[in-house]
Amino acid sequence: MLSKKQARAFFLGGTLVTFLIFIGLTVYSLSEAQDQSNYKDITEQVVRGKHLWESNNCMGCHTLLGEGGYYAPELTKVIERRGEGYVKALLMSPNPWAPNGRKMVAYGFSEDQATDIIAFLKWIGNIDLNGFERVVSPLAKDNN
Ligand code: HEC
């Protein structure tokens, strides 16, 4: 049996040790080497692309990092998967892009706007996903 004094020392010592471990892990998590968000690569172009992404409701049909609508393909890795040329062509297309049946909105973006969106998609595609790379989409028969 612990005496009252020993119990108090045990409690205070245990609290101190776990508190220090907690602080240590917090510092470690926030250290630069642990950053996975690529925030340094967020250029003005990426920000413009993100605004276009928001204001055109791409999320209504598509997912990024698994978040969004499940009507259309996952786009986190779309630049890697399809290449810039393909994505640019479909963003600038005056006709609905639908090689797989469902229709992508014919936004008819300008070249500058398409390049901004591509910069945003490139940035998100370069985020370190801790191995969660193979996000699938309903239409993505040939995506993997
Ligand atoms: C009304 C639903 C809808 C909206 C809104 C929408 N898309 Fe799409 N998008 C689609 C569909 C459906 C496809 C698949 C077309 C196909 O392959 O037949 C697609 C395809 C794509 C692809 C090619 C994906 C691939 O793997 O081939 C890209 C890139 C894309 N959309 C980007 C965007 C962006 C950027 C926006 C917003 C500016 C947007 N989409 C808004 C429905 C939508």
JSON list of C-alpha atoms and ligand atoms in Angstrom, two decimals:
[
{"chain": "A", "resi": 1, "resn": "MET", "atom": "CA", "xyz": [0.00, 0.00, 0.00]},
{"chain": "A", "resi": 2, "resn": "LEU", "atom": "CA", "xyz": [1.23, 3.51, -0.78]},
{"chain": "A", "resi": 3, "resn": "SER", "atom": "CA", "xyz": [1.27, 5.98, 2.02]},
{"chain": "A", "resi": 4, "resn": "LYS", "atom": "CA", "xyz": [-0.59, 9.23, 1.44]},
{"chain": "A", "resi": 5, "resn": "LYS", "atom": "CA", "xyz": [2.71, 10.97, 0.73]},
{"chain": "A", "resi": 6, "resn": "GLN", "atom": "CA", "xyz": [3.80, 8.31, -1.76]},
{"chain": "A", "resi": 7, "resn": "ALA", "atom": "CA", "xyz": [0.40, 8.42, -3.48]},
{"chain": "A", "resi": 8, "resn": "ARG", "atom": "CA", "xyz": [0.70, 12.17, -3.86]},
{"chain": "A", "resi": 9, "resn": "ALA", "atom": "CA", "xyz": [4.26, 11.89, -5.25]},
{"chain": "A", "resi": 10, "resn": "PHE", "atom": "CA", "xyz": [3.08, 9.14, -7.62]},
{"chain": "A", "resi": 11, "resn": "PHE", "atom": "CA", "xyz": [0.18, 11.28, -8.80]},
{"chain": "A", "resi": 12, "resn": "LEU", "atom": "CA", "xyz": [2.25, 14.44, -9.26]},
{"chain": "A", "resi": 13, "resn": "GLY", "atom": "CA", "xyz": [5.15, 12.56, -10.90]},
{"chain": "A", "resi": 14, "resn": "GLY", "atom": "CA", "xyz": [2.81, 10.73, -13.28]},
{"chain": "A", "resi": 15, "resn": "THR", "atom": "CA", "xyz": [1.01, 13.93, -14.18]},
{"chain": "A", "resi": 16, "resn": "LEU", "atom": "CA", "xyz": [4.29, 15.74, -14.83]},
{"chain": "A", "resi": 17, "resn": "VAL", "atom": "CA", "xyz": [5.72, 12.95, -16.98]},
{"chain": "A", "resi": 18, "resn": "THR", "atom": "CA", "xyz": [2.58, 12.58, -19.13]},
{"chain": "A", "resi": 19, "resn": "PHE", "atom": "CA", "xyz": [2.29, 16.36, -19.42]},
{"chain": "A", "resi": 20, "resn": "LEU", "atom": "CA", "xyz": [5.89, 16.60, -20.66]},
{"chain": "A", "resi": 21, "resn": "ILE", "atom": "CA", "xyz": [5.29, 13.78, -23.15]},
{"chain": "A", "resi": 22, "resn": "PHE", "atom": "CA", "xyz": [2.18, 15.61, -24.36]},
{"chain": "A", "resi": 23, "resn": "ILE", "atom": "CA", "xyz": [4.10, 18.88, -24.83]},
{"chain": "A", "resi": 24, "resn": "GLY", "atom": "CA", "xyz": [6.91, 17.03, -26.60]},
{"chain": "A", "resi": 25, "resn": "LEU", "atom": "CA", "xyz": [4.51, 15.35, -29.02]},
{"chain": "A", "resi": 26, "resn": "THR", "atom": "CA", "xyz": [2.77, 18.68, -29.68]},
{"chain": "A", "resi": 27, "resn": "VAL", "atom": "CA", "xyz": [6.08, 20.36, -30.54]},
{"chain": "A", "resi": 28, "resn": "TYR", "atom": "CA", "xyz": [6.98, 17.38, -32.74]},
{"chain": "A", "resi": 29, "resn": "SER", "atom": "CA", "xyz": [3.62, 17.48, -34.57]},
{"chain": "A", "resi": 30, "resn": "LEU", "atom": "CA", "xyz": [3.93, 21.18, -35.27]},
{"chain": "A", "resi": 31, "resn": "SER", "atom": "CA", "xyz": [7.56, 21.01, -36.38]},
{"chain": "A", "resi": 32, "resn": "GLU", "atom": "CA", "xyz": [8.31, 21.89, -39.97]},
{"chain": "A", "resi": 33, "resn": "ALA", "atom": "CA", "xyz": [9.56, 18.43, -40.86]},
{"chain": "A", "resi": 34, "resn": "GLN", "atom": "CA", "xyz": [6.10, 17.05, -40.05]},
{"chain": "A", "resi": 35, "resn": "ASP", "atom": "CA", "xyz": [4.24, 19.46, -42.32]},
{"chain": "A", "resi": 36, "resn": "GLN", "atom": "CA", "xyz": [2.24, 17.62, -44.96]},
{"chain": "A", "resi": 37, "resn": "SER", "atom": "CA", "xyz": [0.09, 20.45, -46.21]},
{"chain": "A", "resi": 38, "resn": "ASN", "atom": "CA", "xyz": [2.49, 22.00, -48.72]},
{"chain": "A", "resi": 39, "resn": "TYR", "atom": "CA", "xyz": [1.33, 25.41, -47.55]},
{"chain": "A", "resi": 40, "resn": "LYS", "atom": "CA", "xyz": [4.53, 27.01, -48.81]},
{"chain": "A", "resi": 41, "resn": "ASP", "atom": "CA", "xyz": [3.48, 26.11, -52.34]},
{"chain": "A", "resi": 42, "resn": "ILE", "atom": "CA", "xyz": [0.24, 28.09, -52.09]},
{"chain": "A", "resi": 43, "resn": "THR", "atom": "CA", "xyz": [0.90, 30.80, -54.66]},
{"chain": "A", "resi": 44, "resn": "GLU", "atom": "CA", "xyz": [-1.52, 33.52, -55.74]},
{"chain": "A", "resi": 45, "resn": "GLN", "atom": "CA", "xyz": [-2.35, 31.38, -58.72]},
{"chain": "A", "resi": 46, "resn": "VAL", "atom": "CA", "xyz": [-3.30, 28.47, -56.47]},
{"chain": "A", "resi": 47, "resn": "VAL", "atom": "CA", "xyz": [-5.53, 30.82, -54.45]},
{"chain": "A", "resi": 48, "resn": "ARG", "atom": "CA", "xyz": [-7.24, 32.09, -57.63]},
{"chain": "A", "resi": 49, "resn": "GLY", "atom": "CA", "xyz": [-7.79, 28.48, -58.70]},
{"chain": "A", "resi": 50, "resn": "LYS", "atom": "CA", "xyz": [-9.31, 27.67, -55.33]},
{"chain": "A", "resi": 51, "resn": "HIS", "atom": "CA", "xyz": [-11.71, 30.63, -55.67]},
{"chain": "A", "resi": 52, "resn": "LEU", "atom": "CA", "xyz": [-12.77, 29.38, -59.10]},
{"chain": "A", "resi": 53, "resn": "TRP", "atom": "CA", "xyz": [-13.21, 25.93, -57.59]},
{"chain": "A", "resi": 54, "resn": "GLU", "atom": "CA", "xyz": [-15.50, 27.36, -54.87]},
{"chain": "A", "resi": 55, "resn": "SER", "atom": "CA", "xyz": [-17.47, 29.82, -56.96]},
{"chain": "A", "resi": 56, "resn": "ASN", "atom": "CA", "xyz": [-18.26, 27.26, -59.67]},
{"chain": "A", "resi": 57, "resn": "ASN", "atom": "CA", "xyz": [-19.40, 24.59, -57.23]},
{"chain": "A", "resi": 58, "resn": "CYS", "atom": "CA", "xyz": [-17.04, 21.90, -58.54]},
{"chain": "A", "resi": 59, "resn": "MET", "atom": "CA", "xyz": [-17.53, 20.25, -55.14]},
{"chain": "A", "resi": 60, "resn": "GLY", "atom": "CA", "xyz": [-21.19, 19.70, -55.98]},
{"chain": "A", "resi": 61, "resn": "CYS", "atom": "CA", "xyz": [-20.19, 16.84, -58.27]},
{"chain": "A", "resi": 62, "resn": "HIS", "atom": "CA", "xyz": [-16.51, 16.09, -57.53]},
{"chain": "A", "resi": 63, "resn": "THR", "atom": "CA", "xyz": [-14.56, 15.13, -54.44]},
{"chain": "A", "resi": 64, "resn": "LEU", "atom": "CA", "xyz": [-11.14, 16.38, -53.30]},
{"chain": "A", "resi": 65, "resn": "LEU", "atom": "CA", "xyz": [-9.47, 14.31, -50.59]},
{"chain": "A", "resi": 66, "resn": "GLY", "atom": "CA", "xyz": [-12.68, 12.30, -50.56]},
{"chain": "A", "resi": 67, "resn": "GLU", "atom": "CA", "xyz": [-14.87, 15.33, -49.66]},
{"chain": "A", "resi": 68, "resn": "GLY", "atom": "CA", "xyz": [-17.63, 16.51, -51.96]},
{"chain": "A", "resi": 69, "resn": "GLY", "atom": "CA", "xyz": [-20.18, 15.05, -54.34]},
{"chain": "A", "resi": 70, "resn": "TYR", "atom": "CA", "xyz": [-20.00, 11.48, -55.61]},
{"chain": "A", "resi": 71, "resn": "TYR", "atom": "CA", "xyz": [-21.48, 12.20, -59.02]},
{"chain": "A", "resi": 72, "resn": "ALA", "atom": "CA", "xyz": [-18.18, 12.73, -60.82]},
{"chain": "A", "resi": 73, "resn": "PRO", "atom": "CA", "xyz": [-14.55, 11.51, -60.54]},
{"chain": "A", "resi": 74, "resn": "GLU", "atom": "CA", "xyz": [-12.30, 12.16, -57.55]},
{"chain": "A", "resi": 75, "resn": "LEU", "atom": "CA", "xyz": [-9.91, 14.95, -58.52]},
{"chain": "A", "resi": 76, "resn": "THR", "atom": "CA", "xyz": [-7.15, 14.92, -55.88]},
{"chain": "A", "resi": 77, "resn": "LYS", "atom": "CA", "xyz": [-4.72, 13.21, -58.24]},
{"chain": "A", "resi": 78, "resn": "VAL", "atom": "CA", "xyz": [-6.34, 14.16, -61.53]},
{"chain": "A", "resi": 79, "resn": "ILE", "atom": "CA", "xyz": [-3.34, 16.05, -62.91]},
{"chain": "A", "resi": 80, "resn": "GLU", "atom": "CA", "xyz": [-1.08, 13.07, -62.30]},
{"chain": "A", "resi": 81, "resn": "ARG", "atom": "CA", "xyz": [-3.72, 10.73, -63.74]},
{"chain": "A", "resi": 82, "resn": "ARG", "atom": "CA", "xyz": [-4.80, 12.66, -66.83]},
{"chain": "A", "resi": 83, "resn": "GLY", "atom": "CA", "xyz": [-2.06, 15.21, -67.45]},
{"chain": "A", "resi": 84, "resn": "GLU", "atom": "CA", "xyz": [-2.37, 18.98, -67.69]},
{"chain": "A", "resi": 85, "resn": "GLY", "atom": "CA", "xyz": [-3.32, 19.06, -71.37]},
{"chain": "A", "resi": 86, "resn": "TYR", "atom": "CA", "xyz": [-6.37, 16.86, -70.90]},
{"chain": "A", "resi": 87, "resn": "VAL", "atom": "CA", "xyz": [-7.63, 18.84, -67.90]},
{"chain": "A", "resi": 88, "resn": "LYS", "atom": "CA", "xyz": [-7.05, 22.18, -69.62]},
{"chain": "A", "resi": 89, "resn": "ALA", "atom": "CA", "xyz": [-8.95, 21.01, -72.70]},
{"chain": "A", "resi": 90, "resn": "LEU", "atom": "CA", "xyz": [-12.00, 19.94, -70.73]},
{"chain": "A", "resi": 91, "resn": "LEU", "atom": "CA", "xyz": [-12.05, 23.10, -68.61]},
{"chain": "A", "resi": 92, "resn": "MET", "atom": "CA", "xyz": [-11.95, 25.28, -71.71]},
{"chain": "A", "resi": 93, "resn": "SER", "atom": "CA", "xyz": [-14.32, 23.15, -73.71]},
{"chain": "A", "resi": 94, "resn": "PRO", "atom": "CA", "xyz": [-17.44, 24.94, -74.97]},
{"chain": "A", "resi": 95, "resn": "ASN", "atom": "CA", "xyz": [-19.25, 21.57, -75.08]},
{"chain": "A", "resi": 96, "resn": "PRO", "atom": "CA", "xyz": [-20.05, 19.26, -72.16]},
{"chain": "A", "resi": 97, "resn": "TRP", "atom": "CA", "xyz": [-17.17, 16.80, -71.71]},
{"chain": "A", "resi": 98, "resn": "ALA", "atom": "CA", "xyz": [-18.61, 13.31, -71.35]},
{"chain": "A", "resi": 99, "resn": "PRO", "atom": "CA", "xyz": [-16.47, 10.47, -72.74]},
{"chain": "A", "resi": 100, "resn": "ASN", "atom": "CA", "xyz": [-17.76, 8.20, -69.96]},
{"chain": "A", "resi": 101, "resn": "GLY", "atom": "CA", "xyz": [-21.46, 9.04, -70.10]},
{"chain": "A", "resi": 102, "resn": "ARG", "atom": "CA", "xyz": [-22.14, 11.63, -67.39]},
{"chain": "A", "resi": 103, "resn": "LYS", "atom": "CA", "xyz": [-21.73, 15.23, -68.40]},
{"chain": "A", "resi": 104, "resn": "MET", "atom": "CA", "xyz": [-19.11, 17.62, -67.06]},
{"chain": "A", "resi": 105, "resn": "VAL", "atom": "CA", "xyz": [-20.37, 21.22, -67.12]},
{"chain": "A", "resi": 106, "resn": "ALA", "atom": "CA", "xyz": [-19.16, 23.13, -70.19]},
{"chain": "A", "resi": 107, "resn": "TYR", "atom": "CA", "xyz": [-17.67, 26.06, -68.31]},
{"chain": "A", "resi": 108, "resn": "GLY", "atom": "CA", "xyz": [-15.67, 27.34, -71.29]},
{"chain": "A", "resi": 109, "resn": "PHE", "atom": "CA", "xyz": [-13.02, 28.85, -68.98]},
{"chain": "A", "resi": 110, "resn": "SER", "atom": "CA", "xyz": [-10.39, 31.18, -70.40]},
{"chain": "A", "resi": 111, "resn": "GLU", "atom": "CA", "xyz": [-6.85, 29.86, -70.64]},
{"chain": "A", "resi": 112, "resn": "ASP", "atom": "CA", "xyz": [-5.83, 31.92, -67.57]},
{"chain": "A", "resi": 113, "resn": "GLN", "atom": "CA", "xyz": [-8.70, 30.56, -65.50]},
{"chain": "A", "resi": 114, "resn": "ALA", "atom": "CA", "xyz": [-7.97, 26.99, -66.60]},
{"chain": "A", "resi": 115, "resn": "THR", "atom": "CA", "xyz": [-4.29, 27.45, -65.66]},
{"chain": "A", "resi": 116, "resn": "ASP", "atom": "CA", "xyz": [-5.31, 28.78, -62.23]},
{"chain": "A", "resi": 117, "resn": "ILE", "atom": "CA", "xyz": [-7.55, 25.77, -61.58]},
{"chain": "A", "resi": 118, "resn": "ILE", "atom": "CA", "xyz": [-4.78, 23.44, -62.73]},
{"chain": "A", "resi": 119, "resn": "ALA", "atom": "CA", "xyz": [-2.34, 25.16, -60.32]},
{"chain": "A", "resi": 120, "resn": "PHE", "atom": "CA", "xyz": [-4.82, 24.53, -57.50]},
{"chain": "A", "resi": 121, "resn": "LEU", "atom": "CA", "xyz": [-5.31, 20.89, -58.51]},
{"chain": "A", "resi": 122, "resn": "LYS", "atom": "CA", "xyz": [-1.53, 20.42, -58.77]},
{"chain": "A", "resi": 123, "resn": "TRP", "atom": "CA", "xyz": [-1.03, 21.85, -55.30]},
{"chain": "A", "resi": 124, "resn": "ILE", "atom": "CA", "xyz": [-3.65, 19.57, -53.78]},
{"chain": "A", "resi": 125, "resn": "GLY", "atom": "CA", "xyz": [-2.24, 16.61, -55.73]},
{"chain": "A", "resi": 126, "resn": "ASN", "atom": "CA", "xyz": [1.17, 17.17, -54.12]},
{"chain": "A", "resi": 127, "resn": "ILE", "atom": "CA", "xyz": [-0.11, 17.02, -50.56]},
{"chain": "A", "resi": 128, "resn": "ASP", "atom": "CA", "xyz": [1.41, 14.13, -48.65]},
{"chain": "A", "resi": 129, "resn": "LEU", "atom": "CA", "xyz": [-1.58, 11.86, -48.06]},
{"chain": "A", "resi": 130, "resn": "ASN", "atom": "CA", "xyz": [0.20, 9.44, -45.75]},
{"chain": "A", "resi": 131, "resn": "GLY", "atom": "CA", "xyz": [-0.29, 6.66, -48.27]},
{"chain": "A", "resi": 132, "resn": "PHE", "atom": "CA", "xyz": [-3.99, 7.36, -48.92]},
{"chain": "A", "resi": 133, "resn": "GLU", "atom": "CA", "xyz": [-3.27, 7.74, -52.62]},
{"chain": "A", "resi": 134, "resn": "ARG", "atom": "CA", "xyz": [-5.74, 5.49, -54.31]},
{"chain": "A", "resi": 135, "resn": "VAL", "atom": "CA", "xyz": [-8.97, 7.36, -53.81]},
{"chain": "A", "resi": 136, "resn": "VAL", "atom": "CA", "xyz": [-11.57, 5.91, -56.10]},
{"chain": "A", "resi": 137, "resn": "SER", "atom": "CA", "xyz": [-14.53, 7.46, -57.85]},
{"chain": "A", "resi": 138, "resn": "PRO", "atom": "CA", "xyz": [-17.73, 6.03, -59.29]},
{"chain": "A", "resi": 139, "resn": "LEU", "atom": "CA", "xyz": [-16.61, 6.61, -62.87]},
{"chain": "A", "resi": 140, "resn": "ALA", "atom": "CA", "xyz": [-12.99, 5.73, -62.36]},
{"chain": "A", "resi": 141, "resn": "LYS", "atom": "CA", "xyz": [-12.86, 2.36, -64.08]},
{"chain": "A", "resi": 142, "resn": "ASP", "atom": "CA", "xyz": [-9.58, 3.26, -65.71]},
{"chain": "A", "resi": 143, "resn": "ASN", "atom": "CA", "xyz": [-8.26, 5.57, -63.05]},
{"chain": "A", "resi": 144, "resn": "ASN", "atom": "CA", "xyz": [-5.99, 3.26, -61.15]},
{"chain": "B", "resi": 1, "resn": "HEC", "atom": "C1", "xyz": [-22.78, 18.90, -62.68]},
{"chain": "B", "resi": 1, "resn": "HEC", "atom": "C2", "xyz": [-21.67, 18.12, -62.20]},
{"chain": "B", "resi": 1, "resn": "HEC", "atom": "C3", "xyz": [-20.26, 18.68, -62.38]},
{"chain": "B", "resi": 1, "resn": "HEC", "atom": "C4", "xyz": [-19.73, 19.88, -61.96]},
{"chain": "B", "resi": 1, "resn": "HEC", "atom": "C5", "xyz": [-20.45, 20.99, -61.20]},
{"chain": "B", "resi": 1, "resn": "HEC", "atom": "C6", "xyz": [-18.33, 19.85, -62.32]},
{"chain": "B", "resi": 1, "resn": "HEC", "atom": "N1", "xyz": [-18.02, 18.69, -62.97]},
{"chain": "B", "resi": 1, "resn": "HEC", "atom": "FE1", "xyz": [-16.17, 18.13, -63.60]},
{"chain": "B", "resi": 1, "resn": "HEC", "atom": "N2", "xyz": [-16.95, 16.39, -64.34]},
{"chain": "B", "resi": 1, "resn": "HEC", "atom": "C7", "xyz": [-18.28, 16.00, -64.21]},
{"chain": "B", "resi": 1, "resn": "HEC", "atom": "C8", "xyz": [-18.43, 14.67, -64.79]},
{"chain": "B", "resi": 1, "resn": "HEC", "atom": "C9", "xyz": [-19.70, 13.86, -64.82]},
{"chain": "B", "resi": 1, "resn": "HEC", "atom": "C10", "xyz": [-17.14, 14.30, -65.28]},
{"chain": "B", "resi": 1, "resn": "HEC", "atom": "C11", "xyz": [-16.76, 12.99, -65.99]},
{"chain": "B", "resi": 1, "resn": "HEC", "atom": "C12", "xyz": [-16.96, 13.16, -67.48]},
{"chain": "B", "resi": 1, "resn": "HEC", "atom": "C13", "xyz": [-16.54, 11.93, -68.21]},
{"chain": "B", "resi": 1, "resn": "HEC", "atom": "O1", "xyz": [-15.40, 11.47, -68.01]},
{"chain": "B", "resi": 1, "resn": "HEC", "atom": "O2", "xyz": [-17.36, 11.41, -68.96]},
{"chain": "B", "resi": 1, "resn": "HEC", "atom": "C14", "xyz": [-16.25, 15.40, -64.97]},
{"chain": "B", "resi": 1, "resn": "HEC", "atom": "C15", "xyz": [-14.90, 15.39, -65.28]},
{"chain": "B", "resi": 1, "resn": "HEC", "atom": "C16", "xyz": [-14.00, 16.33, -64.81]},
{"chain": "B", "resi": 1, "resn": "HEC", "atom": "C17", "xyz": [-12.57, 16.22, -64.92]},
{"chain": "B", "resi": 1, "resn": "HEC", "atom": "C18", "xyz": [-11.81, 15.04, -65.53]},
{"chain": "B", "resi": 1, "resn": "HEC", "atom": "C19", "xyz": [-11.78, 13.91, -64.52]},
{"chain": "B", "resi": 1, "resn": "HEC", "atom": "C20", "xyz": [-11.23, 12.63, -65.03]},
{"chain": "B", "resi": 1, "resn": "HEC", "atom": "O3", "xyz": [-10.77, 11.83, -64.19]},
{"chain": "B", "resi": 1, "resn": "HEC", "atom": "O4", "xyz": [-11.28, 12.39, -66.24]},
{"chain": "B", "resi": 1, "resn": "HEC", "atom": "C21", "xyz": [-12.04, 17.34, -64.34]},
{"chain": "B", "resi": 1, "resn": "HEC", "atom": "C22", "xyz": [-10.57, 17.70, -64.19]},
{"chain": "B", "resi": 1, "resn": "HEC", "atom": "C23", "xyz": [-13.14, 18.15, -63.87]},
{"chain": "B", "resi": 1, "resn": "HEC", "atom": "N3", "xyz": [-14.33, 17.51, -64.18]},
{"chain": "B", "resi": 1, "resn": "HEC", "atom": "C24", "xyz": [-13.00, 19.37, -63.23]},
{"chain": "B", "resi": 1, "resn": "HEC", "atom": "C25", "xyz": [-14.06, 20.13, -62.77]},
{"chain": "B", "resi": 1, "resn": "HEC", "atom": "C26", "xyz": [-13.90, 21.44, -62.20]},
{"chain": "B", "resi": 1, "resn": "HEC", "atom": "C27", "xyz": [-12.57, 22.15, -61.98]},
{"chain": "B", "resi": 1, "resn": "HEC", "atom": "C28", "xyz": [-15.15, 21.89, -61.90]},
{"chain": "B", "resi": 1, "resn": "HEC", "atom": "C29", "xyz": [-15.54, 23.25, -61.37]},
{"chain": "B", "resi": 1, "resn": "HEC", "atom": "C30", "xyz": [-15.02, 24.40, -62.07]},
{"chain": "B", "resi": 1, "resn": "HEC", "atom": "C31", "xyz": [-16.09, 20.84, -62.26]},
{"chain": "B", "resi": 1, "resn": "HEC", "atom": "N4", "xyz": [-15.39, 19.79, -62.80]},
{"chain": "B", "resi": 1, "resn": "HEC", "atom": "C32", "xyz": [-17.45, 20.89, -62.06]},
{"chain": "B", "resi": 1, "resn": "HEC", "atom": "C33", "xyz": [-19.29, 16.69, -63.59]},
{"chain": "B", "resi": 1, "resn": "HEC", "atom": "C34", "xyz": [-19.18, 17.94, -63.02]}
]
